[in-house]
Coordinates of C-alpha atoms and ligand atoms in Angstrom, one line a residue:
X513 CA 81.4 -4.8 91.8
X514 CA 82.2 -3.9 95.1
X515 CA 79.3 -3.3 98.0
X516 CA 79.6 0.2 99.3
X517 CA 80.0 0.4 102.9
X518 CA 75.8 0.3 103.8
X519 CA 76.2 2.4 106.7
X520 CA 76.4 5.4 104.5
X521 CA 72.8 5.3 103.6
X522 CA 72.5 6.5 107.3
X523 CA 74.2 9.1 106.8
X524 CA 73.2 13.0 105.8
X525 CA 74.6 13.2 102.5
X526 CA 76.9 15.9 103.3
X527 CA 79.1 17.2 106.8
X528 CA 77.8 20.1 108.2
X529 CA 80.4 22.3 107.1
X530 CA 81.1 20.8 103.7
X531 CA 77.2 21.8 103.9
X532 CA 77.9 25.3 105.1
X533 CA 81.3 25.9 102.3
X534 CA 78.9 25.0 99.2
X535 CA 76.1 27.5 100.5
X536 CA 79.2 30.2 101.2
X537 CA 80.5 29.5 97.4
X538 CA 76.7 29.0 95.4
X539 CA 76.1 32.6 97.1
X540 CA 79.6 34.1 96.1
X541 CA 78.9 32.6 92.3
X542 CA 75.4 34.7 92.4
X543 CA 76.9 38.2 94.3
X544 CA 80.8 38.3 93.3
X545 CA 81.1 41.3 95.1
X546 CA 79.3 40.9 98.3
X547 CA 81.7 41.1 101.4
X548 CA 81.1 37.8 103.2
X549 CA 82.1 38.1 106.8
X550 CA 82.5 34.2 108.3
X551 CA 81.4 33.4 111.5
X552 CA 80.1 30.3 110.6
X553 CA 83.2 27.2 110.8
X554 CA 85.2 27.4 113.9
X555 CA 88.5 28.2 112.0
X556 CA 90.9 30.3 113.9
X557 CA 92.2 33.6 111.8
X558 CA 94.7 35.6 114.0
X559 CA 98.6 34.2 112.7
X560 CA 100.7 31.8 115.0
X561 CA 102.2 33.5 118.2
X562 CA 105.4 34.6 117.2
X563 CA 107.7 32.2 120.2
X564 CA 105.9 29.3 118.5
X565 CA 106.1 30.3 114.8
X566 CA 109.8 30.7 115.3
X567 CA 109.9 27.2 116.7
X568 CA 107.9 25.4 113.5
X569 CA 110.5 27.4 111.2
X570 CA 113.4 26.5 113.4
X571 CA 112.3 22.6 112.9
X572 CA 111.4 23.0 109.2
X573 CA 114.9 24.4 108.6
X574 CA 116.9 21.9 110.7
X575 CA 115.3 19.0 108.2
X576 CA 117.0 20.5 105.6
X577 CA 120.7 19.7 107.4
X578 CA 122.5 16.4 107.9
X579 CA 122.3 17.0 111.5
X580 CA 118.5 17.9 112.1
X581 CA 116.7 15.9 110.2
X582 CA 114.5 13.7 111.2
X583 CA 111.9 10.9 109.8
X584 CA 109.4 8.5 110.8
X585 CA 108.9 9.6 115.0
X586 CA 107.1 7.6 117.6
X587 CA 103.9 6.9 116.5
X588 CA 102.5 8.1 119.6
X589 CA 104.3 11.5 119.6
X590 CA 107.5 13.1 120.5
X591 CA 108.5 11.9 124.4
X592 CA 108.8 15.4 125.1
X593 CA 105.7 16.6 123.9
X594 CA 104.0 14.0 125.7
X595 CA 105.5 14.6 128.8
X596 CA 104.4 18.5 128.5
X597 CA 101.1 17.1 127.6
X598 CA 100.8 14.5 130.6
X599 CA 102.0 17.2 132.8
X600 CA 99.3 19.5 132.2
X601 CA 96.5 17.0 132.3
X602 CA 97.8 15.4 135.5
X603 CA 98.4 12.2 133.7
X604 CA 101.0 10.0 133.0
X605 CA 103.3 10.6 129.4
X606 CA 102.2 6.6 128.3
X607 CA 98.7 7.9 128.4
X608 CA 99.4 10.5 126.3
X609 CA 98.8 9.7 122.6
X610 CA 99.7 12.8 119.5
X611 CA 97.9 12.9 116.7
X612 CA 97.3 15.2 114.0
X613 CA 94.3 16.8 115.3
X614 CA 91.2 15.5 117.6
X615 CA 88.5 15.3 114.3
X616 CA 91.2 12.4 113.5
X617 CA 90.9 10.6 116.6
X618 CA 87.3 11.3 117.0
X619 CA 87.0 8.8 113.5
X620 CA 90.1 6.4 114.8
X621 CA 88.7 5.8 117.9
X622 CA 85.3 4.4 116.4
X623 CA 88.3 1.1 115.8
X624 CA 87.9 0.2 119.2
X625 CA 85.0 -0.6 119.8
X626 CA 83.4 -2.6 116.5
X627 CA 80.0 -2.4 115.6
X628 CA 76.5 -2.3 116.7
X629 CA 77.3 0.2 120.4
X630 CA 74.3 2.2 120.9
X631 CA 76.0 5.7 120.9
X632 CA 74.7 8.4 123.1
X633 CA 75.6 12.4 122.5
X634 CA 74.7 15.7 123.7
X635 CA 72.0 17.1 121.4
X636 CA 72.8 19.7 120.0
X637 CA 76.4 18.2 119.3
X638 CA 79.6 18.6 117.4
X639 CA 78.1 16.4 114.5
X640 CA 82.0 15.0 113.6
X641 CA 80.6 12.3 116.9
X642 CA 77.3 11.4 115.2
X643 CA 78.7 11.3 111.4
X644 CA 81.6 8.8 112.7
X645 CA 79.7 6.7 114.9
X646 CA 77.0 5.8 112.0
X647 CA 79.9 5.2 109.4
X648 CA 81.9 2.5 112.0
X649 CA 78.2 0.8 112.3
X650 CA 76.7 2.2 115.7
X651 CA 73.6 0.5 115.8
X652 CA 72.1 3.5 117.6
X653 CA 72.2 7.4 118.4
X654 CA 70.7 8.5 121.3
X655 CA 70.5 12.3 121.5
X656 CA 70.1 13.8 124.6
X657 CA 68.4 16.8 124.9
X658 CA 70.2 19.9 125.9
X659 CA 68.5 23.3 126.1
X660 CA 68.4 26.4 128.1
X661 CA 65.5 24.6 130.1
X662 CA 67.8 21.9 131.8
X663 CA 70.9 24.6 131.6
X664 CA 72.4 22.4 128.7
X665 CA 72.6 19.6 131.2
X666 CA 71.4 16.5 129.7
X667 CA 69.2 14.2 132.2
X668 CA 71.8 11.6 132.0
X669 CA 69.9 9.2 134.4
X670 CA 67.1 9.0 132.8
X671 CA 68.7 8.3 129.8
X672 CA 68.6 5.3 127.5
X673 CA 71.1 2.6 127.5
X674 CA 74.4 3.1 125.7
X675 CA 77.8 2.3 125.6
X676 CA 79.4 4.8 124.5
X677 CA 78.6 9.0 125.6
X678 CA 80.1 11.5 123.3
X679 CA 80.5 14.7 125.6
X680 CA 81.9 18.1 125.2
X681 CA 83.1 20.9 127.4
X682 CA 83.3 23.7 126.9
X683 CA 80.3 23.1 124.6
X684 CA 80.4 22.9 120.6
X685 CA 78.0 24.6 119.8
X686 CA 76.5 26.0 122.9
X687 CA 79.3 27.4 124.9
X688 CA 77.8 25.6 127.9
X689 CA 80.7 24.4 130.6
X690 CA 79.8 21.6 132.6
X691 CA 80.0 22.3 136.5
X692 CA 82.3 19.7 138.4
X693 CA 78.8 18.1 139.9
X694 CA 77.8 18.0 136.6
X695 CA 80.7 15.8 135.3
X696 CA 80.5 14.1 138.8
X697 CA 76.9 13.2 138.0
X698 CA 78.2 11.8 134.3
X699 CA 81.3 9.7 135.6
X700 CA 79.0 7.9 137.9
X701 CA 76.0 7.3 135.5
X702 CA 78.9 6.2 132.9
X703 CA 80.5 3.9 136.0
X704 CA 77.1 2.4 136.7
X705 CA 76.2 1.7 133.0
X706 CA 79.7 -0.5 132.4
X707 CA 79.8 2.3 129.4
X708 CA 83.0 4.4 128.3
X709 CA 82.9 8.1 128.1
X710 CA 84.4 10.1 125.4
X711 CA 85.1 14.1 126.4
X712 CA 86.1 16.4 124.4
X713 CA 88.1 19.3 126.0
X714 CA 89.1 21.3 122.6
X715 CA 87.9 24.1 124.0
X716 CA 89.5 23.6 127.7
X717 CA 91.5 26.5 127.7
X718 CA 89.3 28.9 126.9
X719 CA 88.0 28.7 130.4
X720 CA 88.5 31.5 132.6
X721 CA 86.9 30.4 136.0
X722 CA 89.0 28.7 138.1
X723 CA 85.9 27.0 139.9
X724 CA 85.2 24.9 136.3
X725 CA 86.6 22.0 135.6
X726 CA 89.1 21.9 132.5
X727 CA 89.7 18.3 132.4
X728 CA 87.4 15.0 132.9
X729 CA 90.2 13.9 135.0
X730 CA 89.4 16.4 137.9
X731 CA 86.7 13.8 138.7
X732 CA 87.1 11.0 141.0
X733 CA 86.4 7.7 139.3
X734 CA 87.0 9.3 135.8
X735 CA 90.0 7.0 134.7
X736 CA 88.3 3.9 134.8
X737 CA 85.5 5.1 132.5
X738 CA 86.8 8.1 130.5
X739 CA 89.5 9.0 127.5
X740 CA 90.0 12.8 126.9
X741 CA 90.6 14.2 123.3
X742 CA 92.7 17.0 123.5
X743 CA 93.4 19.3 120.5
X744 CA 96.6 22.4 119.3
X745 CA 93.8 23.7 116.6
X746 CA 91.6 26.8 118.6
X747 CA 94.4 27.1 121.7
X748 CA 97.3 28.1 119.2
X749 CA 95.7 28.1 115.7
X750 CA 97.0 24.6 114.6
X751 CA 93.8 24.5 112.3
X752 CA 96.0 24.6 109.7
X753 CA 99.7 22.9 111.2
X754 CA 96.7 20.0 112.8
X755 CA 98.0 18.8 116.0
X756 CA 96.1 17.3 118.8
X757 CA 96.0 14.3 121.5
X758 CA 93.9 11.4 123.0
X759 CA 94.9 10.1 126.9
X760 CA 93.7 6.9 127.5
X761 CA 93.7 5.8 131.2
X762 CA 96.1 2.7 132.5
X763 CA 92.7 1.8 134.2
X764 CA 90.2 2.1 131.3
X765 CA 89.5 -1.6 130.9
X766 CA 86.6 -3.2 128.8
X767 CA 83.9 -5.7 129.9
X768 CA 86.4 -8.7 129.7
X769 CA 89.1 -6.8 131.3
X770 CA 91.2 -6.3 128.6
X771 CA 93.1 -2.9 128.3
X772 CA 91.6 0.2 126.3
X773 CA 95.3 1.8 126.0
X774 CA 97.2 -1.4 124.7
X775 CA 94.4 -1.5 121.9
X776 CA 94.6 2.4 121.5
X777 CA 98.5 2.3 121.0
X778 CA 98.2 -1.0 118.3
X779 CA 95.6 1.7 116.4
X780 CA 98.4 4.3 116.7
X781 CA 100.9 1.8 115.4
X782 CA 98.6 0.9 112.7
X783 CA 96.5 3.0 111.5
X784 CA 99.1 6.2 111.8
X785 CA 102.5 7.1 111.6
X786 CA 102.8 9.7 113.7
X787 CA 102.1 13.7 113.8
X788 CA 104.1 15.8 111.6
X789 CA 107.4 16.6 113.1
X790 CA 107.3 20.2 112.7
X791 CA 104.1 20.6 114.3
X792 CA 105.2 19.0 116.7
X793 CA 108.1 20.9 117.8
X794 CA 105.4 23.9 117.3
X795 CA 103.0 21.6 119.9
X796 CA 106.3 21.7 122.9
X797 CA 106.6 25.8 122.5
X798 CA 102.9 25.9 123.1
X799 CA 103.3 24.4 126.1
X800 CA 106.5 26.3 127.4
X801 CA 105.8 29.3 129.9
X802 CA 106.5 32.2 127.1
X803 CA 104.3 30.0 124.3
X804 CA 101.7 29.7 126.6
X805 CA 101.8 33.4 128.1
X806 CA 101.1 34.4 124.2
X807 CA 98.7 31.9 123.2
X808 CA 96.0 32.9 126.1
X809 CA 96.6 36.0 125.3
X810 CA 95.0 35.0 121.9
X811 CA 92.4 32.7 123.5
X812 CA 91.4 36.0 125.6
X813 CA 91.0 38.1 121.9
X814 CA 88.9 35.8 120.6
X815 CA 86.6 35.9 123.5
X816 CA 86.6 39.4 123.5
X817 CA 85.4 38.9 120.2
X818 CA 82.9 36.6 121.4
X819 CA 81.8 39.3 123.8
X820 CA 81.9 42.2 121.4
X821 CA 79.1 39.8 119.3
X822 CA 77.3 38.5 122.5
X823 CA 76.4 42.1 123.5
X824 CA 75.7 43.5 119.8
X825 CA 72.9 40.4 119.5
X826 CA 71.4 41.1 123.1
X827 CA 70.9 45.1 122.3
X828 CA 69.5 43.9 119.4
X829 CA 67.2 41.9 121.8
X830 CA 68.0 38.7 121.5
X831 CA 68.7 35.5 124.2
X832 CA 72.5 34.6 123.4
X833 CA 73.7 31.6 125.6
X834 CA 77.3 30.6 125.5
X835 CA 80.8 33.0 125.2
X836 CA 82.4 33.7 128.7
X837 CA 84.2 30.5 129.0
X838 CA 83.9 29.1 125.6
X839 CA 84.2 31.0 122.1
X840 CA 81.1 29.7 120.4
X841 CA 77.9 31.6 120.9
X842 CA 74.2 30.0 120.5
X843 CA 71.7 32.4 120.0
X844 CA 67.9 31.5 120.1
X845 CA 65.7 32.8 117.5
X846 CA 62.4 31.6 118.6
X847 CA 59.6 30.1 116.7
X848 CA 61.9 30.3 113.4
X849 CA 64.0 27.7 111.6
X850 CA 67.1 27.9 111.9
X851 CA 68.4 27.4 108.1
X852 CA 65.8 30.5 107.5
X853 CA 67.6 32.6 109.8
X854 CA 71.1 31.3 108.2
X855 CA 69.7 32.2 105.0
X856 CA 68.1 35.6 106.1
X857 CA 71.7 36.5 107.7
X858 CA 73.6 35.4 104.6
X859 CA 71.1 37.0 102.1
X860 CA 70.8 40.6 104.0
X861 CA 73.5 41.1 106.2
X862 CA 76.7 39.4 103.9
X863 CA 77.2 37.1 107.1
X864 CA 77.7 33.3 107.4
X865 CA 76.6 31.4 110.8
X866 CA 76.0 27.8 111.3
X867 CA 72.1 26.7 111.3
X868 CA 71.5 25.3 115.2
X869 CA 69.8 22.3 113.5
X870 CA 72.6 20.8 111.5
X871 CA 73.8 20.2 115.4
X872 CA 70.9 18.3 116.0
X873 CA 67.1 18.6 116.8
X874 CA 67.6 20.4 119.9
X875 CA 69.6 22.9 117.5
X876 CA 66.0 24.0 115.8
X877 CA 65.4 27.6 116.5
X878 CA 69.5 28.4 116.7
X879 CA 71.7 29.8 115.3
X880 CA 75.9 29.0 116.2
X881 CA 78.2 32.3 115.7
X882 CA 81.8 31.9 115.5
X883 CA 84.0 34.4 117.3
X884 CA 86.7 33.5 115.0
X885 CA 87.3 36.7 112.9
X886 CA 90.3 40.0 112.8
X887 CA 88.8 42.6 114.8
X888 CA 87.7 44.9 112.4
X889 CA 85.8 42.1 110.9
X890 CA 83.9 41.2 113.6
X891 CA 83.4 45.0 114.4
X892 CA 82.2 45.6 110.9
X893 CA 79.5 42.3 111.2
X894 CA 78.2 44.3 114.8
X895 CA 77.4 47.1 112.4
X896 CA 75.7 44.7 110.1
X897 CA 73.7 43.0 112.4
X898 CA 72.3 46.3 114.1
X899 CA 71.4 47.3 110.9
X900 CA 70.3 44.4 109.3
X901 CA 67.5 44.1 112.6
X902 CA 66.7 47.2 112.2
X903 CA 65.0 46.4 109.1
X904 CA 64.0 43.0 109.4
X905 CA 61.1 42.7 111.5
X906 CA 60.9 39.0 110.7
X907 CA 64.2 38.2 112.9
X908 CA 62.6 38.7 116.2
X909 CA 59.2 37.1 115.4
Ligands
LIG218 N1 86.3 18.8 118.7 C1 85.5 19.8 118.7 C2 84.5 19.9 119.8 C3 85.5 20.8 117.7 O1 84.6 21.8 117.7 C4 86.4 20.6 116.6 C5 86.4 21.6 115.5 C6 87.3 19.5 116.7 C7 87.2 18.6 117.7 C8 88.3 19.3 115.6 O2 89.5 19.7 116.0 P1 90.9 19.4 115.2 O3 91.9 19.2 116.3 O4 91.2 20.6 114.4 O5 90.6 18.2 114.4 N2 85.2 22.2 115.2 C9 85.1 23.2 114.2 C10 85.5 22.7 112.8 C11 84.4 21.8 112.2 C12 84.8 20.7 111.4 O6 84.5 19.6 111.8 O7 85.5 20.9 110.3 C13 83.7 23.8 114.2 O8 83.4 24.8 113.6 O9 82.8 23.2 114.9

């Protein structure tokens, strides 16, 4: 027989929001009727703008003729979406790698860099880092702690050694955005360690203040230490189409010198074939002045949403960090756990969050809403929750 693959005894049994699903469907099973609202799984709902929907059904057609079809592409993407890509970022098209969505990348890039890195991530975090990084063999997760107390700034140098530093801006789940001294302050501690930094910017352009920083690369010294994941899912609704992108530095080099983005591009060779070519003609009208004009205009609904929700949980008198600049909102319920609350919101109020702690220990006591949601739903869920803690004196203990 063949030896399963031991580093998935470490591991929690199940992801977070295969977690999340089952509870949504074993509480369907028992109340049929109950009108769940989700705001748990960041999964966008509003349909494609209509410039880049027009684009994806242009390209799926032209497959179908002599003349437009197309097969295997570039593994690292369409030249022209790369270029779009680089152009934006501020880096060059070879940096630019496509790939069918950054929760992809996040486990490809664990090919790197072999086994036994001490692995250090904000905690609470996006748990896709943590899950990855125990099944390609980390030896260690360090979780730094990031709470309202330190402004969801970790103390990075005071922290542990590691080589690797899983970060995230805009936060997942905390909507925190990191303050260009703050990234200033990680590039260096990253630089100083001889350790690489992973940031992931899936949430980039859902900030609205020109004085944060949208990409890693607005730091001095960031392209000798950092890659940038990139993704099409919450900026255009490619949850579904699954588009996204890596950029790895020319000057990201590893302890022997050796070149991170000549090892990245053999793992795109080898270990993909490409993005879909569809979604990739859908990933260029993004990026095009009218796809773009349309698609904040849906970035700016859902935080709207995020708003609409933010201010429904404070009147209800409750400390709600995040929204603003990013969608997600992390609101403190003090003293309680937070699979109780997720339990108490699903049970009374029909409404499905994410439990702070399946983010991490720092998570205990939270609860993650998603702004994700058509209007009226999110408008019927304020009702619900002004009623629901009303009643429930137990929410605010
Ligand atoms: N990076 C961050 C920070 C994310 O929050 C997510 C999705 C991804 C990457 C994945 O992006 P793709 O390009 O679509 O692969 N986060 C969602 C979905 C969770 C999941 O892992 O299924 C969320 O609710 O946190």
């Amino acid at each position: 027989m063949v030896r399963r693959n031991v580093n998935f005894t470490r591991l929690h049994p199940v992801y977070l929001f295969a977690d999340i699903a089952k509870q949504k469907a074993a509480f369907l099973l028992k109340n049929p009727h109950a009108q769940l609202i989700s705001l748990g799984i960041g999964d966008t709902t509003e349909p494609i703008v209509q410039t880049v929907d027009q684009k994806l059904v242009e390209k799926a057609q032209a497959l179908g003729t002599m003349r437009g079809y197309s097969g295997y592409g570039p593994e690292q993407g369409d030249p022209l979406l790369r270029e779009k890509i680089a152009l934006a970022a501020g880096v060059k098209p070879e940096e630019v790698f496509v790939s069918d969505g950054s929760k992809c990348d996040i486990g490809r890039l664990q090919h790197l860099f072999g086994t036994g890195l001490k692995v250090a991530v904000q905690d609470p975090t996006y748990p896709a880092y943590v899950d990855n990084s125990i099944i390609g063999g980390s030896s260690e997760i360090i979780y730094l702690a990031c709470q309202p107390e330190n402004g969801f700034f970790p103390e990075i140098e005071k922290a542990p050694p590691f080589d690797l530093l899983y970060f995230c801006s805009p936060n997942n789940p905390t909507g925190a955005v990191a303050t260009h001294a703050q990234l200033e302050r990680l590039v260096k501690e990253v630089k100083c360690r001889g350790a690489i930094l992973l940031f992931d910017a899936a949430y980039s352009r859902y900030i609205q203040d020109p004085t944060l920083p949208r990409s890693i690369f607005e730091i001095a010294g960031a392209r000798e230490v950092a890659i940038e994941l990139g993704s099409f899912s919450k900026i255009a609704g490619f949850t579904g189409v699954r588009l996204g992108w890596t950029i790895v530095p020319e000057e990201l080099h590893y302890e022997e010198g050796g070149s991170v983005r000549a090892d990245w591009q053999r793992i795109a060779t080898t270990c993909f074939n490409g993005a879909s070519n569809i979604a990739q003609a859908g990933g260029v009208a993004v990026l095009e002045p009218q796809g773009l004009q349309e698609v904040e205009l849906q970035i700016a609904f859902y935080l709207e949403n995020a708003s609409l929700l933010k201010d429904a949980f404070e009147k209800s008198g409750f400390t709600v960090y995040g929204g603003g600049n990013a969608p997600y909102l992390w609101i403190h319920f003090p003293g309680r756990s937070s699979w109780e609350v997720f339990e108490e919101l699903l049970e009374k109020a029909h409404i499905v969050t994410t439990p702070g702690v399946g983010f991490g220990p720092a998570g205990e006591g939270f609860v993650r809403v998603s702004p994700y949601g058509h209007r009226s739903h999110i408008l019927e869920a304020i009702q619900r929750i002004g009623r629901f803690v009303n009643k429930s004196a137990s929410m605010k203990n």
